[in-house]
Coordinates of C-alpha atoms and ligand atoms in Angstrom, one line a residue:
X14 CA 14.8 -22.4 22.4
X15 CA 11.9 -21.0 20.4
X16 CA 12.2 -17.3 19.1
X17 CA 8.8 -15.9 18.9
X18 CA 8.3 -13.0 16.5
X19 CA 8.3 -9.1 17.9
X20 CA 4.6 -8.5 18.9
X21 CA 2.6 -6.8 21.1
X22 CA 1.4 -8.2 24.1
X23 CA -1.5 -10.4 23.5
X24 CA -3.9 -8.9 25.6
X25 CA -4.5 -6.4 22.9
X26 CA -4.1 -8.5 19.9
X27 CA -7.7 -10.1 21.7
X28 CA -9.2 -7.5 23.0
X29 CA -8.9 -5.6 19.5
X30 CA -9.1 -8.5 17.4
X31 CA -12.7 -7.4 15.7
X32 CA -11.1 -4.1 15.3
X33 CA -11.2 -2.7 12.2
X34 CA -9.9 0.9 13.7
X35 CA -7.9 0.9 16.4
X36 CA -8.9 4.9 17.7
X37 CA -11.7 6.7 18.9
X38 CA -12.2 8.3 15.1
X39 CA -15.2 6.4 12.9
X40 CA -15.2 5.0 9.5
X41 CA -16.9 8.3 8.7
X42 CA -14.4 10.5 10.4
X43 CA -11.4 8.7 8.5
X44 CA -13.4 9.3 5.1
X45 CA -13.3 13.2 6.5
X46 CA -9.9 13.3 7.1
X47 CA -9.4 11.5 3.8
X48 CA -10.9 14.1 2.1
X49 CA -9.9 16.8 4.0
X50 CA -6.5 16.1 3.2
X51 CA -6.8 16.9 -0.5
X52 CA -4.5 14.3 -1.8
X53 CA -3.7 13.7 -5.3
X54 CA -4.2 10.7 -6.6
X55 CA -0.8 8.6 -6.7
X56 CA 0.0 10.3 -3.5
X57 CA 2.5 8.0 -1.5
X58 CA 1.8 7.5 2.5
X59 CA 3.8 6.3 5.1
X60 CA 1.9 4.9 8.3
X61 CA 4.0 4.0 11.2
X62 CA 1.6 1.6 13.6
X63 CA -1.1 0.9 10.6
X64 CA -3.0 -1.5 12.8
X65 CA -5.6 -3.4 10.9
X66 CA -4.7 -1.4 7.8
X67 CA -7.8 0.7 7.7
X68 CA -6.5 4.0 6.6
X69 CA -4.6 3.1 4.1
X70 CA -6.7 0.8 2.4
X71 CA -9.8 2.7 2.4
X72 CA -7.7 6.1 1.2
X73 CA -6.4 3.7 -1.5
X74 CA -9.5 2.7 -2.6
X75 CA -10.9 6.2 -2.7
X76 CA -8.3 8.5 -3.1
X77 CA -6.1 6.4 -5.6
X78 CA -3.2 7.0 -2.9
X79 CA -0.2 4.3 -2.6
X80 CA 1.8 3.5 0.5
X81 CA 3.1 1.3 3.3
X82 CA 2.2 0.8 6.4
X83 CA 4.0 -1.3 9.7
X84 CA 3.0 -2.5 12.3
X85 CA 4.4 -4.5 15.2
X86 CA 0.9 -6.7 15.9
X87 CA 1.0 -10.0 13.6
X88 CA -2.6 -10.5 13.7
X89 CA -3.3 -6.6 12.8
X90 CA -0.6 -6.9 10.2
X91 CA -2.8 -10.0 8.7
X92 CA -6.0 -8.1 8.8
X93 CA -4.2 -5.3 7.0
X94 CA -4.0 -7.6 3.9
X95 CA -7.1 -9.4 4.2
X96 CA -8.7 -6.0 4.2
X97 CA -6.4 -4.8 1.2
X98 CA -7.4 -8.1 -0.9
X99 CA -11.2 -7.5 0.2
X100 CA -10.8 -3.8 -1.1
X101 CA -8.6 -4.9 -4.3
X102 CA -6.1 -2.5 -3.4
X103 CA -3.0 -5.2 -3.1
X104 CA -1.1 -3.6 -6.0
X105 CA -1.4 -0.2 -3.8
X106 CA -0.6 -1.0 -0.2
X107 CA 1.7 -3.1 1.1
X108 CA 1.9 -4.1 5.1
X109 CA 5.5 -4.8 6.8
X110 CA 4.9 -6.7 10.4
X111 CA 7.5 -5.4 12.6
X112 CA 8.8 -2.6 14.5
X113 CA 8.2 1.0 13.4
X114 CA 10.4 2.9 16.0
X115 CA 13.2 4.3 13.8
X116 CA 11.7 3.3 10.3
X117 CA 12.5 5.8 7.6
X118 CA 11.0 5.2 4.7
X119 CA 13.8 4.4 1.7
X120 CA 11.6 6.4 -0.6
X121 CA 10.5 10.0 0.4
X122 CA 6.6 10.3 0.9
X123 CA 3.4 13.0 0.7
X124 CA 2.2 12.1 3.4
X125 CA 3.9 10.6 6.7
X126 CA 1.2 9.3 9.4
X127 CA 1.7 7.6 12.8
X128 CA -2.3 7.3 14.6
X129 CA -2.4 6.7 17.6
X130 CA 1.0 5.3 18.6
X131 CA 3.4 8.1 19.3
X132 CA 5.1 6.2 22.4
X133 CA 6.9 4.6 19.0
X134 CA 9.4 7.1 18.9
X135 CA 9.2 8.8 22.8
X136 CA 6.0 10.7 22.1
X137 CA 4.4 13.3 19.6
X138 CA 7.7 15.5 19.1
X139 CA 10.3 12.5 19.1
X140 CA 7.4 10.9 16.4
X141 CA 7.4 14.0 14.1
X142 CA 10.6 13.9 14.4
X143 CA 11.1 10.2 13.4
X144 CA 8.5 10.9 10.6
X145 CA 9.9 14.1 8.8
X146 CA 13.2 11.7 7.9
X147 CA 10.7 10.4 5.3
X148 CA 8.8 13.4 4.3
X149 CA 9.3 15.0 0.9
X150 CA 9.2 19.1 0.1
X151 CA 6.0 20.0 1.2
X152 CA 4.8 17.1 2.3
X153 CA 2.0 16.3 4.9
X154 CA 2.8 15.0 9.1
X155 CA -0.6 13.2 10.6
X156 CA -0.5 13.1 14.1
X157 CA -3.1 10.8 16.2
X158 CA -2.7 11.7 19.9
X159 CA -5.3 12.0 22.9
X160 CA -6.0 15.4 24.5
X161 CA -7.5 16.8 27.6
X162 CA -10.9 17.9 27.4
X163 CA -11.0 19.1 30.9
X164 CA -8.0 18.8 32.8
X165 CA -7.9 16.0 35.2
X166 CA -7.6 17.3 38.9
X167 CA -5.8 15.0 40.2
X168 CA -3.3 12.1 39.0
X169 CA -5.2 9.6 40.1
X170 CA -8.0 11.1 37.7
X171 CA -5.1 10.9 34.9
X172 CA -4.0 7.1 36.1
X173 CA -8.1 6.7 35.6
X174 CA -7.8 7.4 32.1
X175 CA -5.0 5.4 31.6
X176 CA -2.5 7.8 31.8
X177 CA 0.7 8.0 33.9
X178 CA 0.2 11.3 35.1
X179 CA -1.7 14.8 34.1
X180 CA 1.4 15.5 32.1
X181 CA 1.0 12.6 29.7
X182 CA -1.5 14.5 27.5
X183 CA -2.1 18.6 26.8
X184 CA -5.5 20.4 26.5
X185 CA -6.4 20.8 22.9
X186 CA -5.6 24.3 22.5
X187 CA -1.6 23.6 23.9
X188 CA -1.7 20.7 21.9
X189 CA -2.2 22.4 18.7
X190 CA 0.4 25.2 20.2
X191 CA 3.0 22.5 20.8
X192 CA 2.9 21.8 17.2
X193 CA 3.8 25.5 16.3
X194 CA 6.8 24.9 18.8
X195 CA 7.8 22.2 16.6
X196 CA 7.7 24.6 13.8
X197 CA 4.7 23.2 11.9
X198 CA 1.9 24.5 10.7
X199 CA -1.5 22.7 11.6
X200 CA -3.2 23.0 8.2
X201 CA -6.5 20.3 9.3
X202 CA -7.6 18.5 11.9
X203 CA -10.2 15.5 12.8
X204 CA -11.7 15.1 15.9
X205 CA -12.9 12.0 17.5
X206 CA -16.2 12.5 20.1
X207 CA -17.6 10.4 23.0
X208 CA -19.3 8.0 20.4
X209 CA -16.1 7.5 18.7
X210 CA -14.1 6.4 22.3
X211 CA -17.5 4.1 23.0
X212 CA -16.8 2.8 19.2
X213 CA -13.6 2.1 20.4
X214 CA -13.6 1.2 24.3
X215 CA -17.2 -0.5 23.8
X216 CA -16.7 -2.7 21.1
X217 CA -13.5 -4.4 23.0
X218 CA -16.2 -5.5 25.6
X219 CA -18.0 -7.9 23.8
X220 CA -14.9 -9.2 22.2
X221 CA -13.7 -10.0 25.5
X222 CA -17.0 -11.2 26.6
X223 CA -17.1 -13.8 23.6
X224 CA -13.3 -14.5 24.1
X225 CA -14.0 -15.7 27.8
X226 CA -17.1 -17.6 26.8
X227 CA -14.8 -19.8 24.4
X228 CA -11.4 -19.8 26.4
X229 CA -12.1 -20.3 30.3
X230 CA -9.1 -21.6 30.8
X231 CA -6.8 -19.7 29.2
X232 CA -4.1 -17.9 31.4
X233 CA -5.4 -14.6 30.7
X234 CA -9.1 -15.8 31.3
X235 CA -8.5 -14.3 35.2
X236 CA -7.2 -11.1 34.0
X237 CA -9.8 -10.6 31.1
X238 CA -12.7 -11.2 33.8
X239 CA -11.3 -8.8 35.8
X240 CA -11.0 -5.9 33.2
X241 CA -14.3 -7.0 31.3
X242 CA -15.9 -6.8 35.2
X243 CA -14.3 -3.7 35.8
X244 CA -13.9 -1.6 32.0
X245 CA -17.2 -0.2 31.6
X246 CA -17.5 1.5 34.4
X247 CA -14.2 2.6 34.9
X248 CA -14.4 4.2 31.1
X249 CA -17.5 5.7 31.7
X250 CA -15.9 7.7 34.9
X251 CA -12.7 8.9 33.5
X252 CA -11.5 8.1 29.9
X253 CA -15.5 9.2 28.5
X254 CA -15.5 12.6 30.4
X255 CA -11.7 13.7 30.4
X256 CA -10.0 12.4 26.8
X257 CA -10.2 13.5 23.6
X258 CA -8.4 12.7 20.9
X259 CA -7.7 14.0 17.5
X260 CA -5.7 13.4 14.4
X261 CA -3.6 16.7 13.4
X262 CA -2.2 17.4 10.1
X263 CA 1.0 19.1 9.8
X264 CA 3.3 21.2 7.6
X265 CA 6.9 22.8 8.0
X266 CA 6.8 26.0 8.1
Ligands
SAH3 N1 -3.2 3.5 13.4 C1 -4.0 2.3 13.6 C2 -3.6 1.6 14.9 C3 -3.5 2.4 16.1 S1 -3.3 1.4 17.6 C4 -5.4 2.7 13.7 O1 -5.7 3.9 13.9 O2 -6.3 1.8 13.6 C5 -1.6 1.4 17.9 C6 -0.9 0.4 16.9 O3 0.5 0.5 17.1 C7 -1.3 -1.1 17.2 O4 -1.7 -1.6 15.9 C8 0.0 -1.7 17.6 O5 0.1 -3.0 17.2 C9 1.0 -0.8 17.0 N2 2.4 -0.7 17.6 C10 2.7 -0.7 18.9 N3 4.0 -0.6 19.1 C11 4.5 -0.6 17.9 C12 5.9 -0.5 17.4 N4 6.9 -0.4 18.2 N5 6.1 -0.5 16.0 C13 5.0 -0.7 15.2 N6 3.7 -0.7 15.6 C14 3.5 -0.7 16.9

């Protein structure tokens, strides 16, 4: 029998393929947050579901930083290197393919990220959690996570966004309280905007668009033409209007 490899389901490995990000922020924004952060330069980062690498090789190559980043996605772990060699920053990143739930860095880092893929270890307080294990004194928790900008009145709004239920996500200002709970401070924050989700949501169309043109037959082709037939406008009435999303950065208090 033939083991494949730990991915993700493929679906998203080819909806996201021309992905650089993976989130609603933009280029720009991560440069922000980059520099909002104040990191010194040497500064080692852990990033638990890197993606496509983009944070860490861009932060490299600007901020001198250092750091690792996994990922469970093959194809997203592949672009992470191809963008490190295109950036000349192989000597400073590295990218792991595999699974991050549980990873603890062997060597304690400044900064300890996870964007935009908190289910890893049972949501945001089970992910700060999971990445204070590999935080040094003093050092910095990044937090990527959606947010309410109005709450949804009903479930079925929530289940429009994607969501399981109204309780999936907090409104921004219990968001940031929940991290006080935690007993962090929040010392920055990022936020994404509606251009940022139609960065996101938008640019999967016409991935999945060029995907059907070239693979009719595929046996996701039926499932793709449903969801490109049906994405736009379903983002437009729910995700657009009721999500936001943010990356937080947090320290002990
Ligand atoms: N932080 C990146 C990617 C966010 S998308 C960015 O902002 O661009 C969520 C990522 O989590 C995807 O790349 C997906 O492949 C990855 N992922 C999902 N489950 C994972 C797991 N269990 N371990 C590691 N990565 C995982």
């Amino acid at each position: 029998m033939k083991v494949s490899p730990v991915d993700i389901p493929r679906i998203f490995n080819i909806t996201e393929s021309a992905h650089r990000i993976h989130n609603p922020i933009t280029a720009d924004k991560l440069a922000t947050l980059g520099k909002a952060l104040r990191m010194e330069s040497g500064a080692r980062i852990l990033d638990l579901g890197s993606g496509s690498g983009e944070m860490l090789c861009t932060w490299a190559r600007d901020h001198g930083v250092v750091g690792t980043g996994i990922d469970m996605s093959q194809l997203f772990t592949r672009q992470a290197l191809l963008r490190a060699e295109e950036l000349g920053v192989t000597s400073q990143v590295q990218f792991i393919h595999g699974d991050a739930a549980g990873y603890v860095s062997p060597q304690k880092v400044n900064v300890a990220a996870c964007v935009g893929a908190t289910w890893i270890a049972g949501g945001v307080a089970g992910t700060v959690e999971l990445l204070a294990r590999s935080l040094g004194d003093g050092g910095t928790i990044l937090i990527g996570e959606p947010y309410w900008r109005q709450s949804p009145a009903t479930d079925d709004i929530a289940k429009g966004c994607l969501a399981h239920s109204i309780s999936d996500f907090l409104l921004l200002p219990d968001l940031l309280a929940s991290f006080g709970q935690l007993g962090y401070d929040v010392v920055e924050m990022v936020l994404a905007d509606q251009e940022g989700w139609d960065r996101y949501e938008a640019a999967k169309w016409l991935t999945m668009r060029r995907w059907l043109d070239d693979h009719p037959d595929d046996e996701l082709a039926k499932e793709m033409r449903a969801q490109l037939s049906s994405e736009p406008v379903r983002y437009a009435t729910y995700t657009r209007e009721h999500l936001g999303w943010g990356v937080f950065a947090l320290m002990a208090r």
